[in-house]
Amino acid sequence: MTGKRQLSLVLFRRAAALLLFLLLTFSVGASKEPSAEKLYKTGRKYEKRKDYANAYLFYSKAAAKKPADKKYWLRAQALQRRAVESAGVMPVSAAAGESTGSPDTPLVPPDQDDLREARKPQPPMELKSAPVQRDLDFRADHKQVWEEVTKSYGLKVIFDGDYDAGAAVAIRMTGADYRTALHALSVTTSSFFVPISEDLLLVVKDTEAKRREVENNVAISIPIPDPVSLQEAQELGRSVQQLMEIQKLSIDSVHRVVVMRDRVSKVRPAQLVLQQLLHTRPEIALEVQFFATGRSRSRTIGTNLQTSTTLTPFVSAITLAGGPISFGLAIRGANVVAASTDSYTRLLFQAELRSLSGEKSSILVGQKYPIQTLGYIGEVPAGETAYTPPPSFNFEDLGFNLKITPRVHDRQEVSLDIDTEFKLLGAGSLNGIPVISNRKFTTQARLRFNEAAVISGLVSQTDVRSLVGPAGLLSVPGLAALLGSDGRTVDDAEVLLVITPRLLSPPTSEFLTRDIWIGSESRPRIPM
C-alpha cells in the first residue's frame, strides 16, 4: 500500500509540473503577442511599400484583436481589392452555385425588433469636430497631406483602395476651420470625402464613377406650407429638379409633401433652395367685418270710405211717387285709420382670411340655390304613358360674395382689389325659373397695414306713398284728408364692409435669402 501511495504521489507531482509548464509557456507566448496598434503600424509599413497583401493581413489581425476600433476594419476593407489583385486570386462568386455556408447550420430568422430596426431610415453621417481655427502649412503627397490636415482637427482618415498618393502638393491656410480646410484640400487633390463616423472620413478620387459608387444616396420629404397651392408647389419642384438635376422628385398631394431622392451633394442644396422658394411670398391676414343695417317705416292716416256699393231690395222699402217699384239705399260704415310701424334690423358678420400676395381669396355668406336649366314640358294623351327625362339643375350662389386680391408693396403698405356681389331671389319668375337680383360693386384701395378700409356704397332706399279714397274727391283740396287715407312706406338698407389687412411674413424685397455653396457642376460639394 505504501508503494502504491508513493507512485500516485509521484504521478500527481509530474502532472502538476507539466500543467505549470504549459501555463508558463502560454503566458510567455501571450505576453509576446503584438497589440492591435502594433499590428496596425506594421500594416502601414507594408502599405507604404505597396505590399497590399501583407498590409491587408495585418490590418485584419488588428481588427480581430480590437473589434471596437473601426479604424482597423475600415483600413482593411479599403485595401481588400488591391490585396486580392496583388495576390493573384479572386474570390469565388456566389452566383456560380457554390454554397459558402454549411448546410447543416440553420439560419436564425430575424425577429420583429430586428426587422423594425432594419427598416428605420438613418440620416447620412456628419462630421463633428471642435470649432477651432488652425494655421496650416504642409507640403507632401496627397495621402500625407490628408492625414496631417485631419489630424490637426482631431479627425481620422482612410483612403479608397484605388486612391493614389500622387505628387507632392502644398497647402497654406491661416485661421481656417475644419470645413474650410477639408473643402480646400478636396479641390487641391481632386478628391472628395464621405463621412463614415463623427470623426472618420473616407477619401476617394473624384470621378463620376466613384461618385455614383461611393457617395451616399438620400431621400427626404419637404412639407408644403398651407398657403401654397399644389400647382405652385409642382412648378417650384420642377424648377428645382432641373436646376440641381435631381434624379427623382415627386409630390404627394394627399399629405402635401415634396419627396426627392438622389446623391446627398445634390439633395441637400435642392432642399434649401426649395424651402426658400416656398416661403418668399408674403402672407397676409385680412380681417373682414360685415355690417348690414335695415330700417322700415310705414304710416297710414285718414278715413277709409267704401268706394263702391250695390242697390239692394229691402222688405221694408221706401215708396217713391206711389209707384209699384220700391228701392232701398244702404249706407255703409266708415273706418278712421291712424297707424304707424317702425322696424330696425342689424346683422354683424366677422371672418378672417389668410392669403398670399397676388393670390385671390374669397368668402361666401349665403347659400346655394338650385336653378332649373333643362326640363321636359309637354302633354301626354289620356290613357298613354311616356318617359319624362329628369330635369337639370345648376346651383347658384345666393347671398354676399366677397373676393379680395392683396398686393404687398413693402412692409408698410398694401393694395387691395375688392370685388363684392349680392345675389338675391327676385319677386318674379319666368316659366317657373326665378329671377335673380344682382348688385355688384368693384373698387381698389391702398392703405397701410392695420388700417381699416370702409366700403359703404351698397345702399338701397325705397319710398312709396299711396292715397286711397273716392274717385274725384282726392284731388279737391281739404277733402283728401277728410274722405281718404294717406299712406307712406320708407325702406332703407345699407351695407358697411370693413377690411383690415395685417402682415404675417416679410415681403419679398425684405426676405433674407441664404447663400448656398454647391461647388462646381462636375464636382459638387459634399455636405458635412
C-alpha positions as MATLAB code, in Angstrom:
seq = 'MTGKRQLSLVLFRRAAALLLFLLLTFSVGASKEPSAEKLYKTGRKYEKRKDYANAYLFYSKAAAKKPADKKYWLRAQALQRRAVESAGVMPVSAAAGESTGSPDTPLVPPDQDDLREARKPQPPMELKSAPVQRDLDFRADHKQVWEEVTKSYGLKVIFDGDYDAGAAVAIRMTGADYRTALHALSVTTSSFFVPISEDLLLVVKDTEAKRREVENNVAISIPIPDPVSLQEAQELGRSVQQLMEIQKLSIDSVHRVVVMRDRVSKVRPAQLVLQQLLHTRPEIALEVQFFATGRSRSRTIGTNLQTSTTLTPFVSAITLAGGPISFGLAIRGANVVAASTDSYTRLLFQAELRSLSGEKSSILVGQKYPIQTLGYIGEVPAGETAYTPPPSFNFEDLGFNLKITPRVHDRQEVSLDIDTEFKLLGAGSLNGIPVISNRKFTTQARLRFNEAAVISGLVSQTDVRSLVGPAGLLSVPGLAALLGSDGRTVDDAEVLLVITPRLLSPPTSEFLTRDIWIGSESRPRIPM';
ca = [
       0.000    0.000    0.000;
       2.882    2.309    0.809;
       4.469    1.747   -2.627;
       1.203    2.476   -4.411;
       0.778    5.705   -2.460;
       4.300    6.799   -3.347;
       3.671    6.024   -7.040;
       0.454    8.040   -7.045;
       2.183   10.952   -5.378;
       4.957   10.923   -7.985;
       2.451   10.869  -10.860;
       0.485   13.720   -9.329;
       3.628   15.828   -8.942;
       4.638   15.186  -12.562;
       1.166   16.170  -13.830;
       1.222   19.359  -11.771;
       4.668   20.231  -13.094;
       3.505   19.643  -16.687;
       0.454   21.817  -16.168;
       2.581   24.554  -14.634;
       4.951   24.367  -17.610;
       2.087   24.725  -20.084;
       0.665   27.697  -18.230;
       4.023   29.414  -18.137;
       4.531   28.763  -21.851;
       1.095   30.167  -22.750;
       1.613   33.255  -20.604;
       5.006   33.930  -22.155;
       3.541   33.492  -25.667;
       0.627   35.752  -24.831;
       2.943   38.409  -23.480;
       4.935   38.311  -26.708;
       1.772   38.634  -28.923;
       1.737   42.112  -30.550;
      -1.018   44.600  -29.727;
      -3.614   45.839  -32.204;
      -1.881   49.187  -32.586;
       1.446   47.467  -33.315;
      -0.207   45.256  -35.942;
      -1.783   48.357  -37.475;
       1.586   50.142  -37.689;
       3.135   47.069  -39.283;
       0.350   47.082  -41.871;
       1.052   50.753  -42.561;
       4.669   49.933  -43.300;
       3.653   47.225  -45.778;
       1.146   49.603  -47.392;
       3.832   52.241  -47.965;
       5.930   49.537  -49.658;
       2.842   48.756  -51.813;
       2.752   45.229  -50.400;
      -1.026   45.288  -50.163;
      -1.469   41.593  -49.387;
       0.589   41.720  -46.161;
      -0.865   45.121  -45.287;
      -4.382   43.709  -45.594;
      -3.347   40.716  -43.449;
      -2.010   42.851  -40.598;
      -4.981   45.234  -40.761;
      -7.325   42.261  -40.472;
      -5.374   40.924  -37.468;
      -5.594   44.334  -35.806;
      -9.349   44.447  -36.434;
      -9.774   40.972  -34.939;
      -7.626   41.947  -31.973;
      -9.658   45.076  -31.234;
     -13.090   44.971  -32.903;
     -14.306   48.114  -31.131;
     -11.939   50.328  -33.136;
     -13.476   50.810  -36.601;
     -10.276   52.297  -37.959;
      -8.631   48.875  -38.350;
     -11.616   47.292  -40.077;
     -12.148   50.208  -42.458;
      -8.480   50.242  -43.422;
      -8.648   46.524  -44.189;
     -11.774   46.968  -46.300;
     -10.144   49.799  -48.226;
      -7.210   47.542  -49.221;
      -9.224   44.387  -49.873;
      -9.436   44.803  -53.637;
      -5.753   45.665  -54.110;
      -4.737   42.815  -51.823;
      -6.713   40.320  -53.917;
      -5.245   41.671  -57.152;
      -1.656   41.649  -55.861;
      -2.029   38.103  -54.519;
      -3.327   36.863  -57.885;
      -6.503   35.279  -56.502;
     -10.158   36.216  -56.881;
     -12.999   35.378  -54.512;
     -15.332   32.615  -55.553;
     -18.583   34.036  -56.920;
     -21.685   33.025  -55.145;
     -23.508   33.154  -58.471;
     -21.663   30.004  -59.617;
     -23.998   27.929  -57.479;
     -21.447   27.007  -54.781;
     -22.725   27.346  -51.261;
     -20.387   29.225  -48.930;
     -22.197   28.250  -45.756;
     -22.635   24.917  -44.086;
     -25.995   23.323  -44.937;
     -26.117   21.735  -41.506;
     -26.165   25.106  -39.726;
     -29.706   26.529  -39.753;
     -30.140   30.288  -40.141;
     -31.867   32.046  -37.285;
     -34.838   34.083  -38.605;
     -34.887   37.754  -37.567;
     -37.437   38.841  -35.003;
     -39.779   41.823  -35.286;
     -37.392   44.167  -33.485;
     -34.609   43.357  -35.956;
     -36.900   43.942  -38.924;
     -38.205   47.190  -37.470;
     -34.681   48.419  -36.811;
     -33.560   47.424  -40.317;
     -36.414   49.368  -41.947;
     -35.770   52.508  -39.921;
     -34.176   55.140  -42.197;
     -30.930   56.642  -40.980;
     -29.615   60.093  -41.893;
     -26.203   60.388  -43.544;
     -23.306   60.670  -41.130;
     -21.905   64.136  -40.431;
     -18.502   65.090  -39.083;
     -18.263   66.662  -35.648;
     -15.084   68.477  -34.772;
     -14.132   71.175  -32.317;
     -14.927   74.686  -33.637;
     -11.304   75.772  -33.719;
      -9.283   77.612  -36.344;
      -5.838   76.426  -37.364;
      -2.928   77.769  -39.378;
      -1.929   75.098  -41.909;
       1.382   74.820  -43.762;
       2.078   71.379  -45.248;
       3.858   70.053  -48.307;
       3.634   66.331  -49.047;
       1.841   63.856  -51.274;
      -1.947   63.621  -51.278;
      -2.231   60.953  -48.606;
       0.175   62.584  -46.184;
      -1.477   65.975  -46.604;
      -4.894   64.470  -45.833;
      -3.512   62.719  -42.769;
      -1.808   65.825  -41.421;
      -4.769   68.152  -42.000;
      -7.349   65.811  -40.458;
      -5.047   65.146  -37.523;
      -4.888   68.892  -36.847;
      -8.645   68.932  -36.207;
      -8.853   65.666  -34.276;
     -10.209   63.653  -37.223;
      -9.142   60.378  -38.807;
      -8.904   59.461  -42.465;
      -8.855   56.308  -44.557;
      -8.365   56.047  -48.300;
     -10.131   54.171  -51.038;
      -8.312   51.138  -52.397;
      -7.796   52.857  -55.761;
      -6.593   56.114  -54.270;
      -3.104   57.082  -55.467;
      -0.761   59.192  -53.335;
       0.079   61.386  -56.322;
       2.634   64.155  -56.489;
       3.536   66.485  -53.662;
       1.244   69.459  -53.095;
       1.472   72.444  -50.770;
      -1.368   73.831  -48.691;
      -1.121   77.044  -46.686;
      -4.106   78.495  -44.828;
      -4.493   80.952  -41.964;
      -7.329   80.813  -39.441;
      -9.241   78.024  -41.208;
     -11.858   75.830  -39.573;
     -12.148   72.159  -40.418;
     -14.901   72.655  -43.014;
     -12.939   75.225  -44.984;
      -9.743   73.190  -44.756;
     -11.340   69.935  -45.937;
     -13.082   71.563  -48.898;
      -9.890   73.364  -49.927;
      -7.972   70.111  -49.674;
     -10.598   68.358  -51.815;
     -10.129   70.897  -54.594;
      -6.332   70.780  -54.329;
      -6.060   66.986  -54.521;
      -9.026   66.414  -56.920;
     -10.682   64.224  -54.294;
     -13.921   64.013  -52.373;
     -14.649   62.538  -48.976;
     -17.553   60.704  -47.384;
     -18.105   60.925  -43.600;
     -18.229   57.414  -42.125;
     -18.489   58.380  -38.470;
     -18.321   61.567  -36.439;
     -14.514   61.625  -36.568;
     -13.667   59.370  -39.538;
     -13.879   60.115  -43.249;
     -13.168   58.147  -46.421;
     -11.183   59.919  -49.162;
     -11.847   58.890  -52.773;
     -10.527   60.133  -56.108;
     -13.119   62.478  -57.605;
     -14.539   60.797  -60.713;
     -18.120   60.363  -61.883;
     -17.892   56.591  -61.484;
     -16.629   56.914  -57.902;
     -19.327   59.466  -57.150;
     -22.037   57.028  -58.160;
     -20.352   54.160  -56.316;
     -19.288   55.718  -53.013;
     -21.365   58.842  -52.355;
     -24.412   58.415  -50.124;
     -27.910   58.479  -51.633;
     -30.647   60.016  -49.520;
     -34.415   60.509  -49.755;
     -36.031   63.448  -47.966;
     -39.544   64.874  -47.660;
     -40.296   68.602  -47.502;
     -43.725   69.710  -46.199;
     -45.690   72.167  -48.329;
     -46.995   75.171  -46.335;
     -50.779   75.537  -46.255;
     -50.950   78.870  -48.134;
     -49.020   77.383  -51.096;
     -51.196   75.611  -53.661;
     -50.277   72.219  -55.091;
     -49.960   73.656  -58.593;
     -47.465   76.249  -57.403;
     -45.538   73.581  -55.478;
     -45.332   71.445  -58.631;
     -43.923   74.335  -60.653;
     -41.334   75.150  -57.981;
     -40.387   71.475  -57.597;
     -39.925   71.098  -61.343;
     -37.682   74.178  -61.421;
     -35.510   72.864  -58.573;
     -35.291   69.441  -60.226;
     -33.989   70.994  -63.444;
     -31.614   73.291  -61.556;
     -29.919   70.564  -59.492;
     -30.532   67.661  -61.933;
     -32.353   65.634  -59.292;
     -32.927   62.042  -60.353;
     -36.339   61.521  -58.706;
     -38.783   64.145  -57.463;
     -42.494   63.688  -56.764;
     -45.290   65.476  -54.885;
     -47.714   63.718  -52.554;
     -50.952   65.697  -52.885;
     -52.641   63.823  -50.023;
     -50.036   64.550  -47.335;
     -48.783   67.768  -49.042;
     -45.084   66.859  -49.128;
     -42.350   67.000  -51.769;
     -40.186   63.861  -51.939;
     -36.804   63.850  -53.687;
     -34.102   61.192  -53.954;
     -30.527   61.444  -55.264;
     -26.957   61.855  -54.065;
     -26.549   63.872  -50.895;
     -24.438   66.525  -52.678;
     -27.481   67.344  -54.854;
     -30.361   66.743  -52.468;
     -29.159   68.991  -49.622;
     -28.774   72.152  -51.781;
     -32.048   71.366  -53.578;
     -33.782   71.138  -50.198;
     -32.503   74.569  -49.143;
     -33.472   76.169  -52.466;
     -36.995   74.715  -52.420;
     -37.610   75.747  -48.806;
     -36.633   79.330  -49.620;
     -38.858   79.412  -52.710;
     -41.837   78.139  -50.729;
     -41.531   80.958  -48.180;
     -40.621   84.015  -50.284;
     -44.180   85.257  -50.962;
     -45.524   87.376  -48.080;
     -48.567   86.142  -46.176;
     -51.415   88.467  -45.266;
     -54.319   88.113  -42.842;
     -57.477   90.002  -43.858;
     -59.997   90.721  -41.119;
     -63.430   91.213  -42.706;
     -66.328   92.782  -40.778;
     -69.729   92.883  -42.463;
     -72.476   95.211  -41.169;
     -75.931   95.106  -42.772;
     -78.480   97.578  -41.400;
     -82.113   97.861  -42.475;
     -84.982  100.099  -41.374;
     -88.626  100.002  -42.476;
     -91.137  102.727  -41.574;
     -94.822  102.891  -42.588;
     -97.561  105.418  -41.726;
    -101.244  105.453  -42.665;
    -103.712  108.164  -41.594;
    -107.197  109.155  -42.789;
    -110.631  107.698  -43.362;
    -111.393  104.513  -45.220;
    -114.663  105.006  -47.065;
    -116.373  102.496  -49.291;
    -115.630  103.279  -52.873;
    -118.391  101.011  -54.269;
    -121.960   99.953  -53.265;
    -124.879   97.934  -54.669;
    -128.600   98.548  -54.951;
    -130.349   96.020  -52.744;
    -134.158   95.455  -52.424;
    -135.454   95.626  -48.852;
    -138.582   94.160  -47.289;
    -139.439   97.472  -45.710;
    -138.804   99.859  -48.535;
    -139.442  103.487  -49.302;
    -142.203  104.146  -51.880;
    -141.359  106.808  -54.364;
    -144.199  108.716  -56.139;
    -146.695  105.990  -55.219;
    -145.361  103.652  -57.901;
    -145.241   99.885  -57.658;
    -141.433   99.700  -57.663;
    -139.532  100.253  -54.460;
    -135.772  100.632  -53.957;
    -133.582  100.801  -50.866;
    -130.281  102.575  -50.334;
    -127.961  101.071  -47.689;
    -125.465  103.388  -46.031;
    -122.202  101.548  -45.172;
    -119.991  102.487  -42.270;
    -116.623  104.306  -42.494;
    -113.325  103.470  -40.718;
    -110.952  106.042  -39.317;
    -107.312  104.860  -39.639;
    -104.230  106.170  -37.844;
    -101.426  103.535  -37.835;
     -97.622  103.687  -37.767;
     -94.933  100.959  -37.754;
     -91.143  101.224  -37.390;
     -88.769   98.235  -37.581;
     -84.942   98.122  -37.425;
     -82.628   95.220  -38.220;
     -78.853   94.778  -37.957;
     -76.594   91.916  -38.956;
     -72.924   91.542  -37.953;
     -70.578   89.040  -39.564;
     -66.852   88.773  -38.864;
     -64.288   86.500  -40.519;
     -60.551   86.313  -41.155;
     -58.981   85.340  -44.469;
     -55.385   84.267  -44.998;
     -53.829   84.820  -48.392;
     -50.585   85.339  -50.278;
     -49.577   88.469  -52.123;
     -51.082   88.399  -55.614;
     -53.415   85.466  -54.897;
     -57.189   85.883  -54.791;
     -59.108   84.896  -51.662;
     -62.895   84.729  -51.452;
     -65.672   84.250  -48.927;
     -69.360   83.484  -49.471;
     -72.028   84.296  -46.899;
     -75.229   82.710  -48.085;
     -76.384   79.504  -49.694;
     -76.570   77.627  -52.965;
     -79.981   77.675  -54.638;
     -80.923   75.178  -57.390;
     -81.971   76.776  -60.679;
     -83.557   74.535  -63.299;
     -81.793   74.802  -66.644;
     -83.379   71.945  -68.613;
     -86.769   70.253  -68.305;
     -89.402   68.418  -70.341;
     -92.678   70.250  -70.976;
     -95.425   68.544  -72.965;
     -98.816   66.893  -72.840;
     -99.378   63.150  -72.699;
    -102.607   61.810  -74.275;
    -105.092   60.227  -71.907;
    -104.517   56.543  -71.340;
    -100.906   56.645  -72.529;
     -97.609   56.793  -70.669;
     -94.411   58.450  -71.773;
     -90.911   58.675  -70.376;
     -90.165   62.014  -68.789;
     -86.438   62.766  -68.516;
     -85.280   64.239  -65.220;
     -84.623   67.978  -65.170;
     -81.146   69.512  -64.956;
     -80.119   71.971  -62.270;
     -77.345   74.450  -61.648;
     -76.621   75.659  -58.136;
     -76.359   79.423  -57.968;
     -74.548   81.188  -55.120;
     -77.000   83.446  -53.334;
     -76.014   85.923  -50.665;
     -72.916   88.020  -50.155;
     -69.809   87.052  -52.167;
     -66.521   88.834  -51.438;
     -63.274   88.462  -53.412;
     -60.062   90.218  -52.352;
     -56.674   90.183  -54.088;
     -53.907   91.751  -51.926;
     -50.652   93.055  -53.384;
     -47.903   93.881  -50.900;
     -45.671   96.837  -51.793;
     -43.413   96.889  -48.750;
     -43.612   96.374  -45.011;
     -45.924   99.406  -44.588;
     -48.445   99.427  -47.466;
     -50.670   97.050  -49.406;
     -53.159   97.399  -52.283;
     -56.490   95.554  -52.238;
     -58.579   94.680  -55.301;
     -62.081   94.278  -53.845;
     -64.990   92.696  -55.691;
     -68.326   92.406  -53.846;
     -71.561   90.946  -55.140;
     -75.099   90.488  -53.779;
     -77.393   87.890  -55.294;
     -80.979   87.502  -54.080;
     -84.144   85.866  -55.387;
     -86.373   88.393  -57.110;
     -90.147   88.667  -56.871;
     -90.893   87.449  -60.404;
     -90.265   84.290  -62.371;
     -90.232   83.187  -65.997;
     -91.510   79.714  -66.903;
     -91.073   78.659  -63.322;
     -87.468   79.902  -63.183;
     -86.989   82.615  -60.545;
     -85.419   85.920  -61.402;
     -82.176   86.658  -59.521;
     -81.483   90.201  -58.376;
     -77.791   91.037  -58.578;
     -75.872   94.000  -57.173;
     -72.137   94.251  -57.791;
     -69.506   96.658  -56.521;
     -65.824   96.719  -57.555;
     -63.135   99.016  -56.162;
     -59.452   99.294  -55.273;
     -57.854  100.605  -52.112;
     -54.292  101.256  -50.996;
     -53.698  101.557  -47.274;
     -51.254  100.804  -44.518;
     -51.210   97.609  -42.577;
     -53.505   97.507  -39.527;
     -55.594  100.319  -41.038;
     -59.249   99.703  -41.930;
     -60.862  100.273  -45.320;
     -64.604  101.028  -45.033;
     -66.834  100.404  -48.059;
     -70.365  101.816  -47.815;
     -71.520  102.006  -51.423;
     -74.037   99.166  -51.164;
     -77.118  101.273  -50.279;
     -80.773  100.607  -51.157;
     -83.613  103.066  -50.420;
     -87.333  102.746  -51.259;
     -90.035  105.421  -50.648;
     -93.675  104.557  -51.513;
     -96.704  106.876  -50.990;
    -100.312  105.810  -51.534;
    -103.697  107.669  -51.426;
    -106.928  105.681  -51.038;
    -110.417  107.247  -51.267;
    -113.406  108.046  -53.517;
    -112.526  108.845  -57.086;
    -112.615  112.505  -57.963;
    -112.649  113.718  -54.392;
    -108.982  113.152  -53.564;
    -107.918  115.949  -55.878;
    -110.095  118.508  -54.056;
    -108.046  120.412  -51.508;
    -109.134  119.689  -47.981;
    -111.303  116.700  -48.863;
    -108.424  114.277  -49.410;
    -107.542  114.243  -45.715;
    -111.205  114.043  -44.703;
    -112.569  111.455  -47.118;
    -109.430  109.405  -47.888;
    -106.365  107.800  -46.274;
    -102.759  108.768  -46.845;
    -100.101  106.039  -46.531;
     -96.300  106.147  -46.795;
     -93.692  103.380  -46.573;
     -89.925  104.044  -46.395;
     -87.378  101.204  -46.552;
     -83.657  101.885  -46.033;
     -80.922   99.229  -46.348;
     -77.187   99.863  -46.081;
     -74.183   97.550  -46.083;
     -70.871   98.507  -44.474;
     -67.797   96.433  -45.275;
     -64.701   96.934  -43.094;
     -61.432   95.267  -44.213;
     -58.276   95.384  -42.065;
     -55.057   93.850  -43.521;
     -52.259   92.513  -41.315;
     -48.805   91.393  -42.454;
     -47.771   87.905  -41.320;
     -44.436   87.442  -43.131;
     -41.967   89.949  -44.605;
     -42.302   90.899  -48.281;
     -40.038   89.517  -50.964;
     -37.857   92.631  -51.042;
     -37.020   92.218  -47.340;
     -36.662   88.442  -47.250;
     -33.091   87.421  -46.418;
     -32.096   84.567  -48.696;
     -29.323   82.210  -47.733;
     -26.235   81.789  -49.894;
     -25.757   78.153  -50.869;
     -22.320   76.935  -51.867;
     -22.752   73.868  -54.043;
     -19.334   73.633  -55.696;
     -18.771   73.178  -59.406;
     -21.068   71.294  -61.754;
     -18.717   68.328  -62.152;
     -17.515   68.356  -58.529;
     -20.406   69.224  -56.203;
     -19.651   69.969  -52.586;
     -20.225   67.206  -50.017;
     -22.322   68.438  -47.067;
     -20.727   67.927  -43.657;
];
